[in-house]
Short mmCIF file of C-alpha atoms in Angstrom, two decimals:
data_model
loop_
_atom_site.label_atom_id
_atom_site.label_comp_id
_atom_site.label_asym_id
_atom_site.label_seq_id
_atom_site.Cartn_x
_atom_site.Cartn_y
_atom_site.Cartn_z
CA MET A 1 18.90 28.49 -29.92
CA ALA A 2 17.03 31.78 -29.81
CA THR A 3 13.88 31.87 -27.70
CA ALA A 4 10.70 31.77 -29.77
CA GLY A 5 8.70 34.01 -27.56
CA THR A 6 5.69 32.77 -25.48
CA PRO A 7 5.79 29.41 -23.86
CA ALA A 8 3.45 27.95 -26.56
CA GLU A 9 5.73 29.30 -29.32
CA THR A 10 8.89 27.92 -27.64
CA VAL A 11 7.49 24.55 -26.95
CA ASN A 12 5.93 24.14 -30.34
CA ALA A 13 9.22 25.11 -32.05
CA ALA A 14 11.07 22.56 -30.00
CA MET A 15 8.85 19.83 -30.28
CA ALA A 16 8.39 20.41 -34.01
CA ARG A 17 12.21 19.61 -34.35
CA LEU A 18 12.21 16.72 -31.94
CA ALA A 19 8.96 15.01 -32.79
CA PRO A 20 6.88 16.81 -35.56
CA GLN A 21 4.02 14.48 -35.50
CA VAL A 22 3.10 15.10 -31.73
CA LYS A 23 0.48 17.73 -30.67
CA VAL A 24 1.12 20.01 -27.94
CA ASP A 25 -2.00 20.54 -25.79
CA VAL A 26 -0.81 22.96 -22.93
CA ALA A 27 2.33 25.00 -22.50
CA GLN A 28 2.91 27.25 -19.50
CA GLU A 29 5.38 28.50 -17.01
CA SER A 30 7.03 25.87 -14.85
CA ALA A 31 8.09 25.67 -11.19
CA ILE A 32 11.58 24.73 -12.54
CA PRO A 33 13.54 27.83 -13.05
CA GLY A 34 14.42 28.24 -16.77
CA PHE A 35 11.97 25.78 -18.05
CA TYR A 36 8.32 25.61 -19.32
CA GLU A 37 6.12 22.59 -18.82
CA ALA A 38 3.93 21.20 -21.43
CA MET A 39 1.41 18.40 -21.89
CA VAL A 40 2.18 16.53 -25.15
CA GLY A 41 -0.60 13.99 -25.37
CA ASN A 42 -0.81 12.29 -22.01
CA GLN A 43 2.87 13.05 -21.33
CA LEU A 44 4.29 16.03 -19.40
CA VAL A 45 7.60 17.34 -20.58
CA TYR A 46 9.78 20.25 -19.77
CA VAL A 47 11.25 22.57 -22.23
CA SER A 48 14.20 25.13 -21.55
CA LYS A 49 13.15 28.74 -22.20
CA ASP A 50 15.71 28.99 -24.96
CA GLY A 51 14.21 25.91 -26.70
CA ARG A 52 17.21 23.86 -26.50
CA PHE A 53 16.58 21.28 -23.92
CA VAL A 54 13.61 18.85 -23.50
CA LEU A 55 13.26 16.70 -20.26
CA ASP A 56 10.92 13.77 -19.96
CA GLY A 57 10.41 12.30 -16.45
CA SER A 58 9.45 13.22 -12.88
CA VAL A 59 11.19 16.27 -11.42
CA THR A 60 11.42 16.37 -7.48
CA ASP A 61 12.02 19.52 -5.41
CA VAL A 62 14.47 18.06 -2.78
CA GLU A 63 14.25 20.94 -0.54
CA ALA A 64 10.44 20.88 -0.27
CA GLY A 65 10.14 17.02 -0.66
CA LEU A 66 7.76 17.55 -3.53
CA ASP A 67 7.22 15.70 -6.87
CA LEU A 68 6.77 18.73 -9.11
CA THR A 69 5.78 16.52 -11.97
CA GLU A 70 2.83 15.02 -9.99
CA VAL A 71 1.77 18.59 -8.90
CA ALA A 72 1.50 19.55 -12.70
CA HIS A 73 -0.38 16.47 -13.45
CA ALA A 74 -2.81 16.86 -10.70
CA LYS A 75 -3.70 20.44 -11.97
CA GLN A 76 -4.12 19.09 -15.51
CA ARG A 77 -6.40 16.36 -14.11
CA ARG A 78 -8.49 18.73 -11.97
CA ALA A 79 -9.18 20.76 -15.20
CA THR A 80 -10.44 17.71 -16.97
CA LEU A 81 -12.50 16.27 -13.99
CA VAL A 82 -14.74 19.47 -14.38
CA GLU A 83 -15.85 18.16 -17.62
CA ILE A 84 -17.11 14.95 -16.00
CA GLY A 85 -20.34 16.39 -14.47
CA ALA A 86 -22.83 14.64 -12.07
CA ASP A 87 -24.79 13.51 -15.10
CA LYS A 88 -21.79 11.17 -16.13
CA ARG A 89 -21.28 9.54 -12.70
CA ILE A 90 -22.80 6.76 -10.57
CA VAL A 91 -22.67 7.90 -6.96
CA PHE A 92 -22.48 5.89 -3.75
CA ALA A 93 -22.41 8.31 -0.79
CA PRO A 94 -23.30 8.67 2.74
CA ASP A 95 -25.80 11.35 3.84
CA LYS A 96 -23.08 13.73 4.87
CA PRO A 97 -19.82 12.83 3.22
CA LYS A 98 -16.49 14.09 4.67
CA TYR A 99 -14.57 13.35 1.37
CA THR A 100 -15.44 12.61 -2.08
CA VAL A 101 -13.35 10.67 -4.54
CA THR A 102 -13.71 9.81 -8.30
CA VAL A 103 -13.06 6.30 -9.32
CA PHE A 104 -12.55 5.19 -12.80
CA THR A 105 -13.79 1.72 -13.14
CA ASP A 106 -14.47 -1.22 -15.29
CA VAL A 107 -17.12 -3.77 -14.73
CA ASP A 108 -14.95 -6.43 -15.64
CA CYS A 109 -11.86 -5.45 -13.67
CA PRO A 110 -11.09 -7.77 -10.75
CA PHE A 111 -9.64 -5.08 -8.61
CA CYS A 112 -12.66 -2.66 -9.35
CA ARG A 113 -14.89 -5.46 -8.01
CA ARG A 114 -12.83 -5.97 -4.94
CA PHE A 115 -13.10 -2.10 -4.36
CA HIS A 116 -16.80 -2.22 -4.72
CA ASP A 117 -17.24 -5.23 -2.38
CA ARG A 118 -16.21 -2.59 0.35
CA ILE A 119 -18.42 0.24 -0.71
CA ALA A 120 -20.33 0.19 2.33
CA GLU A 121 -17.31 0.55 4.46
CA TYR A 122 -16.08 3.59 2.43
CA ASN A 123 -19.53 5.26 2.93
CA ALA A 124 -19.54 4.35 6.54
CA LEU A 125 -16.40 6.28 7.02
CA GLY A 126 -17.83 9.28 5.30
CA ILE A 127 -16.19 8.86 2.01
CA ALA A 128 -18.44 9.33 -1.08
CA VAL A 129 -17.39 7.34 -4.17
CA GLU A 130 -18.23 8.73 -7.56
CA TYR A 131 -17.80 6.03 -10.28
CA VAL A 132 -16.82 6.94 -13.85
CA PHE A 133 -16.74 4.30 -16.49
CA MET A 134 -13.51 3.47 -18.18
CA PRO A 135 -13.84 0.06 -19.96
CA LEU A 136 -10.42 -1.25 -20.71
CA ASP A 137 -9.45 -2.64 -24.20
CA ILE A 138 -8.12 -5.84 -22.44
CA HIS A 139 -11.87 -6.53 -21.50
CA PRO A 140 -13.70 -7.09 -24.63
CA GLY A 141 -17.37 -6.24 -24.16
CA ALA A 142 -16.86 -4.23 -21.03
CA ASP A 143 -18.09 -1.28 -22.93
CA VAL A 144 -21.37 -2.95 -23.80
CA LYS A 145 -21.76 -4.02 -20.19
CA SER A 146 -21.10 -0.47 -19.04
CA GLU A 147 -23.78 1.02 -21.37
CA ALA A 148 -26.20 -1.57 -20.22
CA VAL A 149 -25.60 -0.56 -16.51
CA TRP A 150 -25.98 3.08 -17.41
CA CYS A 151 -29.31 2.38 -19.29
CA ALA A 152 -30.91 0.31 -16.37
CA SER A 153 -33.75 1.88 -14.51
CA ASP A 154 -31.71 1.59 -11.21
CA ARG A 155 -28.03 2.29 -12.14
CA LYS A 156 -26.74 1.64 -8.71
CA ALA A 157 -28.32 -1.62 -8.36
CA ALA A 158 -27.41 -2.60 -11.86
CA PHE A 159 -23.75 -1.49 -11.09
CA THR A 160 -23.42 -3.51 -8.01
CA ALA A 161 -25.15 -6.58 -9.80
CA ALA A 162 -22.53 -6.37 -12.46
CA MET A 163 -19.61 -6.02 -10.04
CA SER A 164 -20.97 -9.36 -8.68
CA GLY A 165 -20.57 -10.99 -12.10
CA ALA A 166 -24.36 -10.89 -12.94
CA ASP A 167 -25.44 -10.57 -16.71
CA THR A 168 -26.01 -6.92 -17.57
CA GLY A 169 -27.97 -7.72 -20.73
CA LYS A 170 -27.47 -5.38 -23.68
CA ALA A 171 -29.70 -2.39 -23.10
CA THR A 172 -28.68 0.81 -25.03
CA CYS A 173 -29.42 4.46 -24.56
CA ALA A 174 -27.70 7.77 -24.87
CA ASN A 175 -24.68 7.27 -22.46
CA PRO A 176 -21.33 8.91 -21.39
CA VAL A 177 -19.21 5.77 -21.56
CA ALA A 178 -17.17 6.64 -24.78
CA GLU A 179 -16.76 10.28 -23.49
CA THR A 180 -15.69 9.50 -20.08
CA THR A 181 -13.21 6.96 -21.41
CA ARG A 182 -11.75 9.44 -23.76
CA LEU A 183 -11.41 12.08 -20.89
CA ALA A 184 -9.75 9.52 -18.62
CA ARG A 185 -7.15 8.72 -21.33
CA ARG A 186 -6.62 12.51 -21.79
CA MET A 187 -5.63 12.56 -17.96
CA GLY A 188 -3.21 9.77 -18.70
CA ILE A 189 -5.33 7.07 -16.91
CA ASN A 190 -4.63 3.68 -18.33
CA GLY A 191 -5.78 1.31 -15.54
CA THR A 192 -8.60 0.73 -13.27
CA PRO A 193 -9.58 1.37 -10.54
CA THR A 194 -7.81 4.84 -10.68
CA THR A 195 -8.91 7.12 -7.64
CA LEU A 196 -8.81 10.92 -7.84
CA THR A 197 -9.62 13.54 -5.33
CA SER A 198 -11.43 16.51 -6.27
CA ASP A 199 -8.26 18.42 -6.88
CA GLY A 200 -6.80 15.89 -9.40
CA THR A 201 -4.56 14.11 -6.91
CA ARG A 202 -4.15 10.36 -7.75
CA ILE A 203 -4.27 8.13 -4.87
CA ALA A 204 -1.93 5.11 -4.80
CA PRO A 205 -3.84 1.89 -5.64
CA GLY A 206 -2.77 0.08 -2.51
CA VAL A 207 -4.09 2.98 -0.38
CA ALA A 208 -7.24 3.35 -2.14
CA MET A 209 -8.05 -0.25 -1.85
CA SER A 210 -8.24 0.05 1.86
CA PRO A 211 -11.12 2.13 3.44
CA GLN A 212 -9.13 3.06 6.54
CA GLN A 213 -5.94 3.87 4.51
CA LEU A 214 -8.01 6.01 2.06
CA LEU A 215 -9.53 7.98 4.75
CA ALA A 216 -6.14 8.53 6.47
CA GLU A 217 -4.74 9.84 3.07
CA LEU A 218 -7.74 12.06 2.51
CA ALA A 219 -7.27 13.55 5.80
CA ARG A 220 -3.59 14.13 5.14
CA LEU A 221 -4.19 15.66 1.72
CA GLU A 222 -6.90 17.97 3.15
CA LYS A 223 -4.23 19.53 5.20
CA ASN A 224 -1.53 19.72 2.52
CA PRO A 225 -3.17 19.40 -0.92
CA VAL A 226 -0.89 18.52 -3.78
CA SER A 227 -2.52 21.21 -6.20
CA ALA A 228 -1.85 23.99 -3.69
CA HIS A 229 1.89 23.96 -4.53
#
């Protein structure tokens, strides 16, 4: 198969033959020799530069001990995180945070509630937690509750109460819930709580749920950030 030219042209030509209904969002050079990488919906695929081969799945650089697919995902998530400004977050932070994480949350998610139960511990360790709403479809009404929390006069107090199971009421106002949910899905996030560093690196749930483990992981990533590769 002849090459189509630019990364976008090559990827679009290949995907048009393979799955004409899908939309290619990003196409660019890959760290894998002879391949481009592309975001197709929430999925990362690799397309050979001659347009013949499409690979779907994680690719690991054995020599470097690096998951190249996660590196690519982190870079894409970082670009989207920029769109979620401070005006779309509920922040619990110490006076002088050492680290900041974004946590996609759902007020009816049991694990999200367990995470927030320890928010004082995260803050005491110097970790600022910036919550972004992502109500899940499996929790009917979570979107209404999220909106009510956002519209409260004291959002942090309302959030903490909601995480304790309190009735949120049904207050409405202009709010970012639908937008942040859409952006989360664009990043391939489909569960809560999902914890991301500022460079888009996803923290393993088992690590994020422990304040001490999260602190250690953030210190490790500070020395060797995934997106730097």
